[in-house]
Tab-separated table of C-alpha atoms in Angstrom:
chain	number	residue	atom	x	y	z
A	1	MET	CA	-136.245	-85.023	-96.259
A	2	ARG	CA	-134.671	-84.223	-99.639
A	3	HIS	CA	-132.220	-81.809	-97.958
A	4	ILE	CA	-131.274	-84.419	-95.376
A	5	LEU	CA	-130.616	-87.046	-98.099
A	6	LEU	CA	-128.492	-84.604	-100.153
A	7	ALA	CA	-126.421	-83.691	-97.097
A	8	ALA	CA	-125.821	-87.362	-96.323
A	9	LEU	CA	-124.664	-88.039	-99.893
A	10	MET	CA	-122.272	-85.051	-99.809
A	11	LEU	CA	-120.848	-86.177	-96.468
A	12	GLY	CA	-120.268	-89.699	-97.813
A	13	ALA	CA	-118.510	-88.367	-100.920
A	14	ALA	CA	-116.279	-86.118	-98.820
A	15	THR	CA	-115.152	-89.011	-96.646
A	16	LEU	CA	-114.247	-91.354	-99.521
A	17	PRO	CA	-110.732	-89.963	-100.268
A	18	ALA	CA	-109.790	-90.046	-96.595
A	19	ALA	CA	-110.965	-93.640	-96.291
A	20	ALA	CA	-109.049	-94.616	-99.430
A	21	GLY	CA	-105.958	-92.888	-98.119
A	22	ALA	CA	-106.202	-94.678	-94.810
A	23	GLN	CA	-106.573	-98.018	-96.597
A	24	GLN	CA	-103.438	-97.390	-98.729
A	25	ALA	CA	-101.417	-96.425	-95.675
A	26	SER	CA	-102.282	-99.643	-93.856
A	27	ILE	CA	-101.569	-102.168	-96.625
A	28	THR	CA	-99.739	-105.178	-95.132
A	29	GLN	CA	-98.985	-108.714	-96.249
A	30	SER	CA	-99.938	-111.505	-93.888
A	31	ILE	CA	-97.759	-114.614	-93.600
A	32	ALA	CA	-99.570	-117.898	-93.066
A	33	GLY	CA	-96.438	-120.013	-92.700
A	34	THR	CA	-93.000	-119.410	-91.207
A	35	ARG	CA	-91.350	-116.035	-91.723
A	36	LEU	CA	-87.685	-115.984	-92.750
A	37	ASP	CA	-85.605	-112.785	-92.902
A	38	VAL	CA	-82.304	-112.956	-94.762
A	39	SER	CA	-79.661	-110.451	-95.852
A	40	ALA	CA	-77.544	-110.983	-98.953
A	41	THR	CA	-74.851	-108.997	-100.755
A	42	GLY	CA	-73.966	-109.030	-104.432
A	43	ASP	CA	-70.484	-107.944	-105.539
A	44	VAL	CA	-69.017	-107.070	-108.935
A	45	THR	CA	-65.685	-105.563	-109.927
A	46	ARG	CA	-64.938	-102.941	-112.530
A	47	VAL	CA	-61.861	-101.057	-113.735
A	48	PRO	CA	-62.173	-97.344	-112.834
A	49	ASP	CA	-62.499	-95.050	-115.840
A	50	ILE	CA	-62.270	-91.644	-114.113
A	51	ALA	CA	-59.324	-90.133	-112.240
A	52	ILE	CA	-60.046	-87.008	-110.172
A	53	ILE	CA	-56.972	-84.923	-109.360
A	54	THR	CA	-56.437	-81.500	-107.848
A	55	ALA	CA	-53.726	-79.280	-109.317
A	56	GLY	CA	-52.813	-75.905	-107.903
A	57	VAL	CA	-50.478	-72.956	-108.238
A	58	VAL	CA	-48.975	-71.208	-105.222
A	59	THR	CA	-47.087	-67.945	-105.684
A	60	ARG	CA	-45.418	-65.554	-103.237
A	61	ALA	CA	-44.613	-61.864	-103.701
A	62	GLY	CA	-43.973	-58.742	-101.668
A	63	ASN	CA	-47.420	-57.294	-102.316
A	64	ALA	CA	-50.866	-58.733	-102.904
A	65	ARG	CA	-51.222	-57.510	-106.482
A	66	SER	CA	-47.964	-59.129	-107.620
A	67	ALA	CA	-48.800	-62.418	-105.889
A	68	LEU	CA	-52.204	-62.564	-107.605
A	69	GLN	CA	-50.837	-61.544	-111.004
A	70	GLN	CA	-48.069	-64.146	-110.949
A	71	ASN	CA	-50.577	-66.765	-109.863
A	72	ALA	CA	-53.031	-65.870	-112.629
A	73	ASN	CA	-50.307	-66.015	-115.299
A	74	ARG	CA	-49.130	-69.451	-114.237
A	75	MET	CA	-52.668	-70.791	-113.875
A	76	ASP	CA	-53.481	-69.603	-117.409
A	77	ARG	CA	-50.600	-71.750	-118.673
A	78	VAL	CA	-51.823	-74.729	-116.644
A	79	ILE	CA	-55.371	-74.457	-118.036
A	80	ALA	CA	-54.034	-74.032	-121.577
A	81	ALA	CA	-51.989	-77.231	-121.142
A	82	LEU	CA	-55.095	-79.104	-120.009
A	83	LYS	CA	-57.071	-77.972	-123.049
A	84	ARG	CA	-54.231	-78.855	-125.411
A	85	ALA	CA	-54.333	-82.336	-123.911
A	86	GLY	CA	-58.036	-82.622	-124.736
A	87	VAL	CA	-59.530	-82.068	-121.267
A	88	GLU	CA	-62.970	-80.503	-121.712
A	89	ASP	CA	-64.209	-77.383	-119.925
A	90	ARG	CA	-66.811	-79.428	-118.022
A	91	ASP	CA	-64.002	-81.443	-116.413
A	92	ILE	CA	-62.080	-78.407	-115.090
A	93	GLN	CA	-63.394	-76.605	-112.005
A	94	THR	CA	-61.876	-73.964	-109.746
A	95	THR	CA	-62.325	-75.239	-106.194
A	96	ASN	CA	-60.147	-72.949	-104.093
A	97	LEU	CA	-58.726	-69.431	-104.411
A	98	ASN	CA	-56.876	-67.762	-101.541
A	99	LEU	CA	-54.724	-64.708	-100.819
A	100	ASN	CA	-53.020	-64.621	-97.413
A	101	PRO	CA	-50.477	-62.286	-95.800
A	102	GLU	CA	-47.275	-63.751	-94.370
A	103	TYR	CA	-45.908	-62.379	-91.099
A	104	THR	CA	-42.787	-62.870	-89.032
A	105	TYR	CA	-43.373	-62.952	-85.291
A	106	ALA	CA	-40.668	-62.047	-82.776
A	107	ASN	CA	-40.761	-61.723	-79.001
A	108	ASN	CA	-42.034	-58.381	-77.741
A	109	GLN	CA	-42.261	-56.994	-81.279
A	110	PRO	CA	-45.231	-56.318	-83.531
A	111	PRO	CA	-45.731	-58.745	-86.436
A	112	LYS	CA	-43.709	-57.906	-89.548
A	113	LEU	CA	-45.388	-58.271	-92.930
A	114	ASN	CA	-43.116	-60.235	-95.283
A	115	GLY	CA	-45.407	-60.522	-98.283
A	116	TYR	CA	-48.416	-62.381	-99.627
A	117	THR	CA	-49.172	-65.916	-100.755
A	118	ALA	CA	-51.735	-66.534	-103.501
A	119	SER	CA	-53.072	-70.008	-104.235
A	120	ASN	CA	-55.449	-71.258	-106.905
A	121	GLN	CA	-56.617	-74.867	-107.104
A	122	LEU	CA	-58.382	-76.792	-109.844
A	123	THR	CA	-60.241	-80.096	-109.637
A	124	ILE	CA	-59.737	-82.027	-112.865
A	125	ARG	CA	-61.547	-85.112	-114.113
A	126	PHE	CA	-59.402	-87.231	-116.392
A	127	ARG	CA	-61.493	-89.534	-118.582
A	128	ASP	CA	-58.406	-91.064	-120.177
A	129	ILE	CA	-56.595	-92.553	-117.183
A	130	ALA	CA	-53.827	-94.044	-119.326
A	131	ASN	CA	-52.849	-90.557	-120.512
A	132	SER	CA	-53.422	-88.663	-117.256
A	133	GLY	CA	-49.879	-89.185	-115.921
A	134	THR	CA	-48.383	-87.552	-118.997
A	135	ILE	CA	-50.784	-84.623	-118.643
A	136	LEU	CA	-49.761	-84.169	-115.006
A	137	ASP	CA	-46.112	-83.978	-116.028
A	138	ALA	CA	-47.072	-81.259	-118.514
A	139	LEU	CA	-48.927	-79.337	-115.800
A	140	VAL	CA	-45.851	-79.352	-113.585
A	141	ALA	CA	-43.777	-78.059	-116.481
A	142	GLU	CA	-46.262	-75.182	-116.918
A	143	GLY	CA	-46.105	-74.094	-113.283
A	144	ALA	CA	-48.409	-76.311	-111.193
A	145	ASN	CA	-46.637	-76.826	-107.868
A	146	GLN	CA	-49.409	-78.515	-105.855
A	147	ILE	CA	-50.849	-81.785	-107.122
A	148	ASN	CA	-52.932	-84.218	-105.094
A	149	GLY	CA	-54.673	-87.416	-106.094
A	150	PRO	CA	-55.820	-89.393	-107.810
A	151	SER	CA	-59.256	-90.457	-106.615
A	152	LEU	CA	-60.276	-93.232	-108.977
A	153	THR	CA	-63.950	-93.834	-109.637
A	154	ILE	CA	-66.458	-95.221	-112.137
A	155	ASP	CA	-68.293	-92.758	-114.335
A	156	LYS	CA	-71.569	-94.676	-114.842
A	157	PRO	CA	-71.891	-97.355	-112.169
A	158	GLU	CA	-75.607	-98.178	-112.555
A	159	LEU	CA	-75.186	-101.114	-114.966
A	160	ALA	CA	-72.597	-102.669	-112.673
A	161	LEU	CA	-74.824	-102.042	-109.636
A	162	ASP	CA	-77.753	-103.712	-111.420
A	163	GLU	CA	-75.559	-106.775	-111.932
A	164	ALA	CA	-74.722	-106.707	-108.222
A	165	ARG	CA	-78.449	-106.456	-107.408
A	166	ALA	CA	-79.212	-109.568	-109.472
A	167	LYS	CA	-76.430	-111.429	-107.666
A	168	ALA	CA	-77.792	-110.316	-104.295
A	169	VAL	CA	-81.288	-111.561	-105.199
A	170	ALA	CA	-79.882	-114.949	-106.303
A	171	ALA	CA	-77.782	-115.231	-103.153
A	172	GLY	CA	-80.763	-114.375	-100.946
A	173	ARG	CA	-82.982	-116.973	-102.631
A	174	ALA	CA	-80.266	-119.640	-102.372
A	175	ARG	CA	-79.903	-118.889	-98.657
A	176	ALA	CA	-83.674	-119.050	-98.156
A	177	ASP	CA	-83.804	-122.432	-99.924
A	178	LEU	CA	-81.011	-123.711	-97.683
A	179	TYR	CA	-82.866	-122.700	-94.511
A	180	ALA	CA	-86.121	-124.141	-95.832
A	181	ARG	CA	-84.556	-127.542	-96.626
A	182	SER	CA	-82.872	-127.617	-93.231
A	183	LEU	CA	-86.253	-127.041	-91.579
A	184	GLY	CA	-88.109	-129.509	-93.775
A	185	LEU	CA	-90.024	-126.699	-95.442
A	186	ARG	CA	-90.118	-124.977	-98.813
A	187	VAL	CA	-90.038	-121.360	-99.948
A	188	VAL	CA	-93.521	-120.233	-100.934
A	189	ARG	CA	-92.942	-116.620	-101.907
A	190	VAL	CA	-91.000	-113.451	-101.354
A	191	VAL	CA	-92.877	-111.138	-99.006
A	192	SER	CA	-90.630	-108.056	-99.137
A	193	VAL	CA	-87.303	-106.813	-100.500
A	194	SER	CA	-85.456	-103.691	-99.412
A	195	GLU	CA	-82.119	-102.319	-100.569
A	196	SER	CA	-79.707	-100.690	-98.165
A	197	GLY	CA	-77.869	-98.988	-101.029
A	198	GLY	CA	-75.173	-99.644	-103.556
A	199	SER	CA	-71.610	-98.770	-102.732
A	200	TYR	CA	-68.261	-98.579	-104.434
A	201	PRO	CA	-65.724	-97.179	-101.971
A	202	VAL	CA	-63.304	-94.704	-103.525
A	203	PRO	CA	-59.755	-94.916	-102.157
A	204	PRO	CA	-58.577	-91.674	-100.533
A	205	PRO	CA	-56.294	-89.623	-102.774
A	206	MET	CA	-52.566	-89.980	-102.231
A	207	PRO	CA	-50.552	-86.745	-102.273
A	208	MET	CA	-48.178	-86.304	-105.194
A	209	MET	CA	-45.898	-83.316	-104.747
A	210	ARG	CA	-44.170	-81.507	-107.555
A	211	GLU	CA	-40.626	-82.488	-106.514
A	212	ALA	CA	-41.438	-86.199	-106.596
A	213	MET	CA	-43.114	-85.938	-109.985
A	214	ALA	CA	-40.324	-83.875	-111.499
A	215	GLN	CA	-37.873	-86.715	-110.869
A	216	ALA	CA	-40.021	-89.175	-112.864
A	217	ALA	CA	-39.600	-89.314	-116.622
A	218	ASP	CA	-43.203	-90.455	-117.051
A	219	THR	CA	-45.779	-90.393	-114.267
A	220	LYS	CA	-48.158	-93.348	-114.478
A	221	ILE	CA	-51.542	-93.920	-112.867
A	222	VAL	CA	-52.564	-97.569	-112.559
A	223	PRO	CA	-56.374	-97.920	-112.183
A	224	GLY	CA	-56.580	-101.454	-110.782
A	225	GLU	CA	-60.098	-102.660	-109.891
A	226	GLN	CA	-62.893	-101.484	-107.628
A	227	LYS	CA	-65.608	-103.569	-105.995
A	228	LEU	CA	-69.235	-102.454	-106.205
A	229	SER	CA	-71.690	-103.942	-103.712
A	230	VAL	CA	-75.435	-104.014	-103.135
A	231	THR	CA	-77.005	-105.432	-99.965
A	232	LEU	CA	-80.640	-106.559	-99.878
A	233	SER	CA	-82.864	-107.461	-96.930
A	234	MET	CA	-85.478	-110.026	-97.960
A	235	THR	CA	-88.417	-111.637	-96.192
A	236	TYR	CA	-89.686	-115.051	-97.344
A	237	GLU	CA	-92.639	-117.190	-96.400
A	238	LEU	CA	-91.885	-120.854	-95.723
A	239	GLN	CA	-94.384	-123.674	-95.484
């Protein structure tokens, strides 16, 4: 009998975690009154404080070694100009490096090798947008002949997104109150809240070629404003 009792106790102890787990997985909130589902969005605007620009060097030569060497020399000058302007190492990243042969094709003739093209591209984060145009002009002067951008963004958007979240909550509650009054009811409680995600769309970069920039005495980047949004789905109980 003692063995049977001990086995029963061990079996009961072994099944406790599984039972607890099953209970946690099936937690639900019942609604005694009327269920109301609403969606609300909170918006805030901020001035972008980061400009992301790509700057590259393209060189051509009769052989691969010369094309790469010329490219490396000019890119060294470009990077040195960035550092003189105060751009930190963490904000400079090589994102593309290519060496390609160039051929001439004629009818009924084998391709003729004309030389090689070497390209090297950097992605640069400018934390001082007001000064970034001047830096770009300096890069062109040092040999950068491919520049694209800017993509303007916000470095630390969480505080702004939290403000948008608070606005979304207030808007959702105001909408719930409106429905409740229209139905002759009142809001009793919030049953659930879910966030579909914060967003701050970044405009696509606009190409800026070297020739266009060389004609400008002072390239300027105007940050403007960006809208950050958070959308919430909320369920209320009305009675």
